[in-house]
């Protein structure tokens, strides 16, 4: 950390990954894991007030994300990626889930920071997600030893075009619970609804939109203007968390909840993704992997709408997200081998982010109180 007057500074790179953005840090530039690090991240993101005026975070979950990167010592892996979600409603940090959109920027960041040497026109970066214990391979366009950011790839939810970043999620099943079907069933009855609990890249509860009184085609803004609907979604999500063996998830960002309906614009399935306290303005990458896997599970809520499609086009509020699923039916049920999709990323800013030095002093006081409590 760098001292500047009565502030402390941390070197960081602001990156857009997919439809999200946030600061990327090398692990050696941060305090060690624990209350000091958490306090610093919360303060520099401006998590003390909802508009994030006194920090570099944004007003919603998509712009309150942090990536912590380190050179990996694991066999067959280049870098380790720890994702931190700043919980905008609770002033806390959740390390329990992955973020596939921010993941799209990990490969370019690792190449530009010298953690992975570029190799010709494209470079593969093997990434270990510390949150889920899973491996992802990113294919990044490169030139002259750097990541290339300009290109003709377009993703819904981001204006313009950029260089493609291909993500292949390996061994996606059981990201947090160790099982593709954490309850052992394709469908369970919870809160008066049929719910499919699927764990692939992220644990998720899937329900038919009509069961919640929705059409399934609402805008995110229209959904977020309905507090009673959001409260019911949260009750279902918490019930699913308990059923999946995750315990009390009321203060966690997982499991996620997704509503599904028949596609109406040429896609495979229409879906709305909850983060969990608001509806996503587009769709999460890990959520797309999980929904794509759910479509392969016979009898699941998703399969009842679009069963068996290996190439899944998810219609969401900002457009369509495509995911290709490599699955096979075996004696023990469906096996999800991998899932692949296209994202883009861009390096936005590199420099030093500052926060008051008193933040760590306050954090130390709180830590002492906890020890002696």
mmCIF file of C-alpha atoms in Angstrom:
data_model
loop_
_atom_site.group_PDB
_atom_site.id
_atom_site.type_symbol
_atom_site.label_atom_id
_atom_site.label_comp_id
_atom_site.label_asym_id
_atom_site.label_seq_id
_atom_site.Cartn_x
_atom_site.Cartn_y
_atom_site.Cartn_z
ATOM 1 C CA UNK A 1 0.000 0.000 0.000
ATOM 2 C CA UNK A 2 1.122 3.534 -0.757
ATOM 3 C CA UNK A 3 0.640 6.354 1.743
ATOM 4 C CA UNK A 4 -0.604 9.704 0.412
ATOM 5 C CA UNK A 5 -1.375 12.293 3.070
ATOM 6 C CA UNK A 6 -3.889 10.609 5.395
ATOM 7 C CA UNK A 7 -4.936 8.119 2.724
ATOM 8 C CA UNK A 8 -3.665 4.735 1.577
ATOM 9 C CA UNK A 9 -3.425 3.747 -2.073
ATOM 10 C CA UNK A 10 -3.700 0.400 -3.834
ATOM 11 C CA UNK A 11 -2.602 -0.263 -7.385
ATOM 12 C CA UNK A 12 -5.501 -1.505 -9.515
ATOM 13 C CA UNK A 13 -6.783 -1.836 -13.068
ATOM 14 C CA UNK A 14 -10.419 -1.072 -13.816
ATOM 15 C CA UNK A 15 -11.737 -3.621 -16.301
ATOM 16 C CA UNK A 16 -15.002 -4.261 -18.072
ATOM 17 C CA UNK A 17 -15.735 -7.954 -18.270
ATOM 18 C CA UNK A 18 -18.843 -8.830 -20.277
ATOM 19 C CA UNK A 19 -21.692 -6.739 -18.885
ATOM 20 C CA UNK A 20 -19.959 -6.036 -15.564
ATOM 21 C CA UNK A 21 -17.020 -3.931 -14.457
ATOM 22 C CA UNK A 22 -14.826 -3.457 -11.430
ATOM 23 C CA UNK A 23 -11.272 -3.117 -10.122
ATOM 24 C CA UNK A 24 -8.737 -5.905 -10.651
ATOM 25 C CA UNK A 25 -5.995 -6.331 -8.070
ATOM 26 C CA UNK A 26 -2.887 -8.470 -7.914
ATOM 27 C CA UNK A 27 -3.017 -10.347 -4.628
ATOM 28 C CA UNK A 28 0.376 -9.003 -3.543
ATOM 29 C CA UNK A 29 -0.901 -5.429 -3.796
ATOM 30 C CA UNK A 30 -3.648 -6.037 -1.215
ATOM 31 C CA UNK A 31 -3.641 -6.559 2.549
ATOM 32 C CA UNK A 32 -3.771 -10.240 3.574
ATOM 33 C CA UNK A 33 -7.200 -11.918 3.544
ATOM 34 C CA UNK A 34 -9.323 -10.918 6.519
ATOM 35 C CA UNK A 35 -11.024 -7.886 8.060
ATOM 36 C CA UNK A 36 -8.366 -5.368 6.895
ATOM 37 C CA UNK A 37 -8.709 -6.403 3.276
ATOM 38 C CA UNK A 38 -12.511 -6.457 3.438
ATOM 39 C CA UNK A 39 -12.618 -3.043 5.088
ATOM 40 C CA UNK A 40 -10.314 -1.578 2.441
ATOM 41 C CA UNK A 41 -12.346 -3.018 -0.448
ATOM 42 C CA UNK A 42 -15.669 -1.875 0.987
ATOM 43 C CA UNK A 43 -14.336 1.631 1.585
ATOM 44 C CA UNK A 44 -12.624 2.104 -1.771
ATOM 45 C CA UNK A 45 -15.792 0.910 -3.543
ATOM 46 C CA UNK A 46 -17.789 3.485 -1.556
ATOM 47 C CA UNK A 47 -20.034 0.878 0.045
ATOM 48 C CA UNK A 48 -21.077 3.134 2.930
ATOM 49 C CA UNK A 49 -23.801 4.900 0.928
ATOM 50 C CA UNK A 50 -26.139 3.768 -1.850
ATOM 51 C CA UNK A 51 -24.944 6.048 -4.678
ATOM 52 C CA UNK A 52 -21.253 5.167 -4.180
ATOM 53 C CA UNK A 53 -20.287 8.825 -4.552
ATOM 54 C CA UNK A 54 -17.291 8.419 -2.217
ATOM 55 C CA UNK A 55 -15.833 5.395 -3.991
ATOM 56 C CA UNK A 56 -15.341 3.748 -7.378
ATOM 57 C CA UNK A 57 -18.311 1.375 -7.188
ATOM 58 C CA UNK A 58 -21.590 1.860 -9.003
ATOM 59 C CA UNK A 59 -25.233 1.928 -7.988
ATOM 60 C CA UNK A 60 -26.053 -1.714 -8.767
ATOM 61 C CA UNK A 61 -24.521 -5.159 -8.354
ATOM 62 C CA UNK A 62 -23.063 -5.181 -11.880
ATOM 63 C CA UNK A 63 -20.675 -2.356 -11.035
ATOM 64 C CA UNK A 64 -19.784 -3.439 -7.493
ATOM 65 C CA UNK A 65 -17.494 -6.344 -8.255
ATOM 66 C CA UNK A 66 -13.848 -6.982 -7.417
ATOM 67 C CA UNK A 67 -11.372 -9.444 -8.933
ATOM 68 C CA UNK A 68 -8.244 -10.586 -7.079
ATOM 69 C CA UNK A 69 -5.676 -12.310 -9.299
ATOM 70 C CA UNK A 70 -2.526 -14.267 -8.513
ATOM 71 C CA UNK A 71 -0.075 -16.452 -10.390
ATOM 72 C CA UNK A 72 -1.172 -20.050 -9.774
ATOM 73 C CA UNK A 73 0.910 -22.923 -8.435
ATOM 74 C CA UNK A 74 -1.756 -25.476 -9.401
ATOM 75 C CA UNK A 75 -0.908 -27.985 -12.155
ATOM 76 C CA UNK A 76 -2.347 -26.997 -15.522
ATOM 77 C CA UNK A 77 -3.462 -23.574 -14.288
ATOM 78 C CA UNK A 78 -1.991 -20.153 -15.092
ATOM 79 C CA UNK A 79 -3.775 -17.851 -12.656
ATOM 80 C CA UNK A 80 -6.068 -18.037 -9.638
ATOM 81 C CA UNK A 81 -9.117 -15.762 -9.647
ATOM 82 C CA UNK A 82 -10.945 -14.826 -6.464
ATOM 83 C CA UNK A 83 -14.176 -12.937 -7.040
ATOM 84 C CA UNK A 84 -15.676 -10.593 -4.449
ATOM 85 C CA UNK A 85 -19.237 -9.314 -4.769
ATOM 86 C CA UNK A 86 -19.886 -6.096 -2.892
ATOM 87 C CA UNK A 87 -23.425 -6.580 -1.588
ATOM 88 C CA UNK A 88 -25.048 -3.228 -2.274
ATOM 89 C CA UNK A 89 -27.929 -3.731 0.154
ATOM 90 C CA UNK A 90 -25.899 -4.936 3.138
ATOM 91 C CA UNK A 91 -22.448 -3.291 3.018
ATOM 92 C CA UNK A 92 -20.809 -6.721 3.062
ATOM 93 C CA UNK A 93 -18.611 -8.788 0.732
ATOM 94 C CA UNK A 94 -19.687 -12.197 -0.545
ATOM 95 C CA UNK A 95 -16.944 -14.585 -1.677
ATOM 96 C CA UNK A 96 -19.291 -17.546 -2.127
ATOM 97 C CA UNK A 97 -19.983 -17.209 -5.858
ATOM 98 C CA UNK A 98 -18.159 -16.772 -9.146
ATOM 99 C CA UNK A 99 -18.829 -14.055 -11.727
ATOM 100 C CA UNK A 100 -18.499 -15.180 -15.321
ATOM 101 C CA UNK A 101 -18.688 -11.682 -16.769
ATOM 102 C CA UNK A 102 -15.746 -10.440 -14.713
ATOM 103 C CA UNK A 103 -14.077 -13.743 -15.601
ATOM 104 C CA UNK A 104 -13.980 -12.568 -19.226
ATOM 105 C CA UNK A 105 -11.465 -9.890 -18.221
ATOM 106 C CA UNK A 106 -9.192 -12.205 -16.206
ATOM 107 C CA UNK A 107 -7.329 -13.541 -19.249
ATOM 108 C CA UNK A 108 -6.614 -10.123 -20.790
ATOM 109 C CA UNK A 109 -5.590 -8.746 -17.386
ATOM 110 C CA UNK A 110 -3.238 -11.681 -16.733
ATOM 111 C CA UNK A 111 -1.571 -11.272 -20.117
ATOM 112 C CA UNK A 112 -1.154 -7.503 -19.807
ATOM 113 C CA UNK A 113 0.242 -7.841 -16.272
ATOM 114 C CA UNK A 114 2.850 -10.365 -17.436
ATOM 115 C CA UNK A 115 1.404 -13.331 -15.549
ATOM 116 C CA UNK A 116 0.834 -15.269 -18.788
ATOM 117 C CA UNK A 117 3.030 -14.861 -21.909
ATOM 118 C CA UNK A 118 1.139 -14.122 -25.116
ATOM 119 C CA UNK A 119 1.516 -16.705 -27.866
ATOM 120 C CA UNK A 120 0.722 -15.489 -31.356
ATOM 121 C CA UNK A 121 -2.699 -14.292 -32.467
ATOM 122 C CA UNK A 122 -4.536 -16.031 -29.614
ATOM 123 C CA UNK A 123 -3.518 -17.145 -26.150
ATOM 124 C CA UNK A 124 -5.191 -19.654 -23.857
ATOM 125 C CA UNK A 125 -5.296 -18.742 -20.172
ATOM 126 C CA UNK A 126 -6.198 -21.502 -17.724
ATOM 127 C CA UNK A 127 -8.014 -19.943 -14.771
ATOM 128 C CA UNK A 128 -8.824 -21.505 -11.407
ATOM 129 C CA UNK A 129 -11.834 -19.906 -9.747
ATOM 130 C CA UNK A 130 -11.043 -19.963 -6.031
ATOM 131 C CA UNK A 131 -14.701 -19.370 -5.089
ATOM 132 C CA UNK A 132 -15.979 -22.563 -6.704
ATOM 133 C CA UNK A 133 -12.840 -24.668 -7.087
ATOM 134 C CA UNK A 134 -13.478 -24.980 -10.833
ATOM 135 C CA UNK A 135 -11.280 -24.483 -13.899
ATOM 136 C CA UNK A 136 -12.090 -22.251 -16.868
ATOM 137 C CA UNK A 137 -10.075 -21.770 -20.049
ATOM 138 C CA UNK A 138 -10.195 -18.343 -21.688
ATOM 139 C CA UNK A 139 -9.040 -17.829 -25.280
ATOM 140 C CA UNK A 140 -7.845 -14.243 -25.724
ATOM 141 C CA UNK A 141 -6.838 -12.385 -28.889
ATOM 142 C CA UNK A 142 -3.226 -11.201 -28.580
ATOM 143 C CA UNK A 143 -0.618 -9.250 -30.508
ATOM 144 C CA UNK A 144 2.901 -8.047 -29.681
ATOM 145 C CA UNK A 145 2.726 -9.581 -26.229
ATOM 146 C CA UNK A 146 -0.496 -7.827 -25.198
ATOM 147 C CA UNK A 147 -4.191 -8.564 -25.194
ATOM 148 C CA UNK A 148 -6.118 -7.158 -28.143
ATOM 149 C CA UNK A 149 -9.299 -5.293 -27.258
ATOM 150 C CA UNK A 150 -10.605 -4.088 -30.632
ATOM 151 C CA UNK A 151 -12.619 -6.474 -32.779
ATOM 152 C CA UNK A 152 -15.961 -7.251 -34.348
ATOM 153 C CA UNK A 153 -17.522 -9.368 -31.597
ATOM 154 C CA UNK A 154 -20.716 -7.986 -30.084
ATOM 155 C CA UNK A 155 -22.589 -9.016 -26.945
ATOM 156 C CA UNK A 156 -26.021 -7.806 -25.923
ATOM 157 C CA UNK A 157 -25.883 -5.393 -23.011
ATOM 158 C CA UNK A 158 -22.677 -3.660 -24.180
ATOM 159 C CA UNK A 159 -22.587 -1.047 -26.933
ATOM 160 C CA UNK A 160 -20.277 -1.470 -29.921
ATOM 161 C CA UNK A 161 -17.898 -4.304 -30.712
ATOM 162 C CA UNK A 162 -14.668 -5.675 -29.267
ATOM 163 C CA UNK A 163 -12.262 -8.587 -29.551
ATOM 164 C CA UNK A 164 -13.858 -11.916 -28.655
ATOM 165 C CA UNK A 165 -13.008 -13.738 -25.445
ATOM 166 C CA UNK A 166 -14.112 -17.365 -25.488
ATOM 167 C CA UNK A 167 -14.751 -18.992 -22.117
ATOM 168 C CA UNK A 168 -14.880 -22.760 -21.664
ATOM 169 C CA UNK A 169 -16.126 -23.871 -18.262
ATOM 170 C CA UNK A 170 -14.677 -27.283 -17.413
ATOM 171 C CA UNK A 171 -16.274 -29.753 -15.001
ATOM 172 C CA UNK A 172 -19.081 -27.331 -14.189
ATOM 173 C CA UNK A 173 -21.333 -29.588 -12.104
ATOM 174 C CA UNK A 174 -21.431 -29.096 -8.343
ATOM 175 C CA UNK A 175 -19.736 -25.709 -8.094
ATOM 176 C CA UNK A 176 -20.759 -25.269 -4.431
ATOM 177 C CA UNK A 177 -22.676 -28.393 -3.423
ATOM 178 C CA UNK A 178 -20.667 -31.041 -5.266
ATOM 179 C CA UNK A 179 -23.757 -32.234 -7.156
ATOM 180 C CA UNK A 180 -25.541 -31.227 -10.342
ATOM 181 C CA UNK A 181 -28.830 -31.953 -8.535
ATOM 182 C CA UNK A 182 -28.207 -30.956 -4.901
ATOM 183 C CA UNK A 183 -31.623 -32.195 -3.714
ATOM 184 C CA UNK A 184 -31.412 -35.382 -5.765
ATOM 185 C CA UNK A 185 -34.492 -34.358 -7.735
ATOM 186 C CA UNK A 186 -35.095 -32.613 -11.047
ATOM 187 C CA UNK A 187 -38.058 -30.793 -9.468
ATOM 188 C CA UNK A 188 -39.007 -30.048 -5.862
ATOM 189 C CA UNK A 189 -42.052 -28.318 -4.391
ATOM 190 C CA UNK A 190 -41.184 -25.159 -2.441
ATOM 191 C CA UNK A 191 -43.318 -22.235 -1.325
ATOM 192 C CA UNK A 192 -46.154 -23.688 -3.413
ATOM 193 C CA UNK A 193 -44.053 -23.716 -6.609
ATOM 194 C CA UNK A 194 -42.245 -26.308 -8.717
ATOM 195 C CA UNK A 195 -38.546 -25.481 -8.399
ATOM 196 C CA UNK A 196 -35.517 -27.065 -10.055
ATOM 197 C CA UNK A 197 -32.360 -26.777 -7.955
ATOM 198 C CA UNK A 198 -29.349 -27.033 -10.266
ATOM 199 C CA UNK A 199 -25.678 -26.494 -9.414
ATOM 200 C CA UNK A 200 -23.518 -25.917 -12.492
ATOM 201 C CA UNK A 201 -21.018 -23.025 -12.341
ATOM 202 C CA UNK A 202 -23.381 -21.480 -9.772
ATOM 203 C CA UNK A 203 -26.185 -22.983 -7.641
ATOM 204 C CA UNK A 204 -29.523 -21.820 -8.963
ATOM 205 C CA UNK A 205 -33.259 -22.208 -8.366
ATOM 206 C CA UNK A 206 -35.340 -22.239 -11.561
ATOM 207 C CA UNK A 207 -39.081 -21.572 -11.612
ATOM 208 C CA UNK A 208 -41.611 -20.925 -14.332
ATOM 209 C CA UNK A 209 -42.355 -17.228 -14.638
ATOM 210 C CA UNK A 210 -46.102 -17.890 -14.824
ATOM 211 C CA UNK A 211 -45.997 -19.549 -11.402
ATOM 212 C CA UNK A 212 -44.944 -16.172 -9.960
ATOM 213 C CA UNK A 213 -47.637 -14.310 -11.850
ATOM 214 C CA UNK A 214 -45.186 -13.058 -14.480
ATOM 215 C CA UNK A 215 -45.265 -13.253 -18.258
ATOM 216 C CA UNK A 216 -41.538 -13.969 -18.300
ATOM 217 C CA UNK A 217 -40.899 -11.097 -20.716
ATOM 218 C CA UNK A 218 -40.957 -8.149 -18.305
ATOM 219 C CA UNK A 219 -38.144 -5.598 -18.314
ATOM 220 C CA UNK A 220 -35.802 -5.554 -15.364
ATOM 221 C CA UNK A 221 -37.142 -2.118 -14.422
ATOM 222 C CA UNK A 222 -40.727 -3.386 -14.367
ATOM 223 C CA UNK A 223 -39.758 -6.321 -12.160
ATOM 224 C CA UNK A 224 -37.693 -4.198 -9.782
ATOM 225 C CA UNK A 225 -40.676 -1.878 -9.304
ATOM 226 C CA UNK A 226 -42.645 -4.732 -7.687
ATOM 227 C CA UNK A 227 -41.477 -5.154 -4.065
ATOM 228 C CA UNK A 228 -44.019 -7.901 -3.337
ATOM 229 C CA UNK A 229 -42.724 -9.959 -6.266
ATOM 230 C CA UNK A 230 -39.120 -9.429 -5.176
ATOM 231 C CA UNK A 231 -40.012 -10.478 -1.621
ATOM 232 C CA UNK A 232 -41.643 -13.671 -2.889
ATOM 233 C CA UNK A 233 -38.658 -14.423 -5.096
ATOM 234 C CA UNK A 234 -36.433 -14.040 -2.047
ATOM 235 C CA UNK A 235 -38.559 -16.461 -0.020
ATOM 236 C CA UNK A 236 -38.292 -19.068 -2.763
ATOM 237 C CA UNK A 237 -34.555 -18.475 -3.078
ATOM 238 C CA UNK A 238 -33.987 -18.942 0.653
ATOM 239 C CA UNK A 239 -36.103 -22.114 0.669
ATOM 240 C CA UNK A 240 -34.040 -23.444 -2.228
ATOM 241 C CA UNK A 241 -30.835 -22.605 -0.392
ATOM 242 C CA UNK A 242 -31.899 -24.672 2.589
ATOM 243 C CA UNK A 243 -32.997 -27.560 0.361
ATOM 244 C CA UNK A 244 -29.632 -27.495 -1.423
ATOM 245 C CA UNK A 245 -27.774 -27.829 1.876
ATOM 246 C CA UNK A 246 -26.461 -24.255 1.828
ATOM 247 C CA UNK A 247 -28.136 -23.303 5.111
ATOM 248 C CA UNK A 248 -29.340 -19.776 5.779
ATOM 249 C CA UNK A 249 -28.567 -17.861 2.564
ATOM 250 C CA UNK A 250 -30.355 -14.640 3.499
ATOM 251 C CA UNK A 251 -27.015 -12.799 3.699
ATOM 252 C CA UNK A 252 -25.448 -14.570 0.716
ATOM 253 C CA UNK A 253 -25.664 -13.954 -3.022
ATOM 254 C CA UNK A 254 -26.261 -17.642 -3.745
ATOM 255 C CA UNK A 255 -28.206 -19.527 -4.824
ATOM 256 C CA UNK A 256 -29.449 -17.352 -7.643
ATOM 257 C CA UNK A 257 -33.026 -17.516 -8.871
ATOM 258 C CA UNK A 258 -34.114 -17.573 -12.508
ATOM 259 C CA UNK A 259 -37.585 -17.454 -14.025
ATOM 260 C CA UNK A 260 -38.171 -19.137 -17.382
ATOM 261 C CA UNK A 261 -40.784 -18.977 -20.114
ATOM 262 C CA UNK A 262 -41.218 -19.991 -23.732
ATOM 263 C CA UNK A 263 -38.906 -18.128 -26.095
ATOM 264 C CA UNK A 264 -40.666 -15.643 -28.322
ATOM 265 C CA UNK A 265 -37.878 -14.105 -30.444
ATOM 266 C CA UNK A 266 -36.278 -17.145 -32.045
ATOM 267 C CA UNK A 267 -34.244 -18.227 -29.014
ATOM 268 C CA UNK A 268 -34.419 -21.411 -26.956
ATOM 269 C CA UNK A 269 -35.819 -20.080 -23.698
ATOM 270 C CA UNK A 270 -36.736 -16.715 -22.157
ATOM 271 C CA UNK A 271 -35.316 -16.027 -18.719
ATOM 272 C CA UNK A 272 -34.949 -13.396 -16.021
ATOM 273 C CA UNK A 273 -32.040 -13.592 -13.561
ATOM 274 C CA UNK A 274 -32.189 -12.304 -9.974
ATOM 275 C CA UNK A 275 -28.967 -11.164 -8.278
ATOM 276 C CA UNK A 276 -30.740 -11.987 -5.848
ATOM 277 C CA UNK A 277 -32.456 -8.813 -4.623
ATOM 278 C CA UNK A 278 -33.054 -7.228 -8.005
ATOM 279 C CA UNK A 279 -33.505 -8.465 -11.560
ATOM 280 C CA UNK A 280 -30.383 -8.435 -13.745
ATOM 281 C CA UNK A 281 -30.597 -5.991 -16.661
ATOM 282 C CA UNK A 282 -29.190 -8.721 -18.925
ATOM 283 C CA UNK A 283 -28.020 -12.197 -17.798
ATOM 284 C CA UNK A 284 -25.077 -13.552 -15.837
ATOM 285 C CA UNK A 285 -22.530 -15.813 -17.561
ATOM 286 C CA UNK A 286 -22.460 -18.395 -14.772
ATOM 287 C CA UNK A 287 -26.252 -18.261 -14.746
ATOM 288 C CA UNK A 288 -26.269 -18.977 -18.478
ATOM 289 C CA UNK A 289 -24.013 -21.993 -17.939
ATOM 290 C CA UNK A 290 -26.313 -23.273 -15.201
ATOM 291 C CA UNK A 291 -29.485 -22.689 -17.215
ATOM 292 C CA UNK A 292 -27.885 -24.362 -20.234
ATOM 293 C CA UNK A 293 -27.075 -27.367 -18.039
ATOM 294 C CA UNK A 294 -30.608 -27.389 -16.607
ATOM 295 C CA UNK A 295 -32.029 -27.674 -20.113
ATOM 296 C CA UNK A 296 -30.160 -31.003 -20.378
ATOM 297 C CA UNK A 297 -31.730 -32.435 -17.190
ATOM 298 C CA UNK A 298 -34.834 -34.466 -18.080
ATOM 299 C CA UNK A 299 -37.918 -33.290 -16.216
ATOM 300 C CA UNK A 300 -36.423 -30.045 -14.907
ATOM 301 C CA UNK A 301 -38.432 -26.838 -15.096
ATOM 302 C CA UNK A 302 -36.085 -25.621 -17.855
ATOM 303 C CA UNK A 303 -36.211 -28.905 -19.767
ATOM 304 C CA UNK A 304 -40.010 -28.816 -19.730
ATOM 305 C CA UNK A 305 -39.713 -25.690 -21.879
ATOM 306 C CA UNK A 306 -36.624 -26.407 -24.001
ATOM 307 C CA UNK A 307 -35.475 -29.928 -23.212
ATOM 308 C CA UNK A 308 -32.307 -31.309 -24.771
ATOM 309 C CA UNK A 309 -31.053 -28.311 -26.769
ATOM 310 C CA UNK A 310 -27.236 -28.404 -26.757
ATOM 311 C CA UNK A 311 -26.991 -24.897 -28.191
ATOM 312 C CA UNK A 312 -29.065 -22.751 -25.853
ATOM 313 C CA UNK A 313 -30.046 -19.193 -26.791
ATOM 314 C CA UNK A 314 -31.291 -17.387 -23.685
ATOM 315 C CA UNK A 315 -33.561 -14.401 -24.307
ATOM 316 C CA UNK A 316 -33.005 -11.831 -21.543
ATOM 317 C CA UNK A 317 -33.927 -8.150 -21.004
ATOM 318 C CA UNK A 318 -30.999 -6.841 -23.081
ATOM 319 C CA UNK A 319 -31.027 -9.401 -25.899
ATOM 320 C CA UNK A 320 -29.798 -12.980 -26.289
ATOM 321 C CA UNK A 321 -26.943 -14.931 -24.681
ATOM 322 C CA UNK A 322 -25.732 -18.117 -26.392
ATOM 323 C CA UNK A 323 -24.171 -21.032 -24.524
ATOM 324 C CA UNK A 324 -23.004 -24.345 -25.989
ATOM 325 C CA UNK A 325 -23.287 -27.291 -23.598
ATOM 326 C CA UNK A 326 -21.360 -30.547 -23.969
ATOM 327 C CA UNK A 327 -23.524 -33.089 -22.162
ATOM 328 C CA UNK A 328 -24.058 -36.842 -22.242
ATOM 329 C CA UNK A 329 -26.675 -39.143 -20.775
ATOM 330 C CA UNK A 330 -25.177 -41.991 -18.746
ATOM 331 C CA UNK A 331 -26.327 -44.703 -16.374
ATOM 332 C CA UNK A 332 -26.099 -42.247 -13.489
ATOM 333 C CA UNK A 333 -28.017 -39.521 -15.287
ATOM 334 C CA UNK A 334 -26.874 -36.532 -17.296
ATOM 335 C CA UNK A 335 -23.195 -35.559 -17.261
ATOM 336 C CA UNK A 336 -22.276 -31.958 -18.064
ATOM 337 C CA UNK A 337 -18.760 -32.091 -19.496
ATOM 338 C CA UNK A 338 -18.277 -28.413 -20.281
ATOM 339 C CA UNK A 339 -20.021 -25.244 -21.405
ATOM 340 C CA UNK A 340 -18.692 -22.523 -23.692
ATOM 341 C CA UNK A 341 -19.730 -18.980 -24.547
ATOM 342 C CA UNK A 342 -18.509 -15.730 -26.026
ATOM 343 C CA UNK A 343 -17.796 -12.555 -24.071
ATOM 344 C CA UNK A 344 -15.761 -9.386 -24.592
ATOM 345 C CA UNK A 345 -13.645 -7.305 -22.221
ATOM 346 C CA UNK A 346 -11.784 -3.998 -22.113
ATOM 347 C CA UNK A 347 -9.072 -2.394 -20.011
ATOM 348 C CA UNK A 348 -10.542 0.926 -18.847
ATOM 349 C CA UNK A 349 -8.100 2.492 -16.405
ATOM 350 C CA UNK A 350 -4.899 1.679 -14.521
ATOM 351 C CA UNK A 351 -3.590 3.569 -11.530
ATOM 352 C CA UNK A 352 -3.955 3.916 -7.786
ATOM 353 C CA UNK A 353 -7.215 3.916 -5.866
ATOM 354 C CA UNK A 354 -7.273 5.631 -2.464
ATOM 355 C CA UNK A 355 -9.191 5.180 0.755
ATOM 356 C CA UNK A 356 -8.839 6.819 4.209
ATOM 357 C CA UNK A 357 -6.097 5.315 6.388
ATOM 358 C CA UNK A 358 -8.557 5.455 9.294
ATOM 359 C CA UNK A 359 -10.489 2.648 7.575
ATOM 360 C CA UNK A 360 -7.933 0.092 8.715
ATOM 361 C CA UNK A 361 -7.788 1.582 12.204
ATOM 362 C CA UNK A 362 -11.561 1.189 12.524
ATOM 363 C CA UNK A 363 -11.319 -2.334 11.134
ATOM 364 C CA UNK A 364 -8.694 -3.204 13.755
ATOM 365 C CA UNK A 365 -10.951 -1.905 16.527
ATOM 366 C CA UNK A 366 -13.877 -3.992 15.283
ATOM 367 C CA UNK A 367 -11.643 -7.077 15.006
ATOM 368 C CA UNK A 368 -10.506 -6.645 18.618
ATOM 369 C CA UNK A 369 -14.141 -6.334 19.702
ATOM 370 C CA UNK A 370 -14.989 -9.586 17.900
ATOM 371 C CA UNK A 371 -12.045 -11.418 19.496
ATOM 372 C CA UNK A 372 -13.066 -10.328 22.979
ATOM 373 C CA UNK A 373 -16.810 -10.767 22.448
#
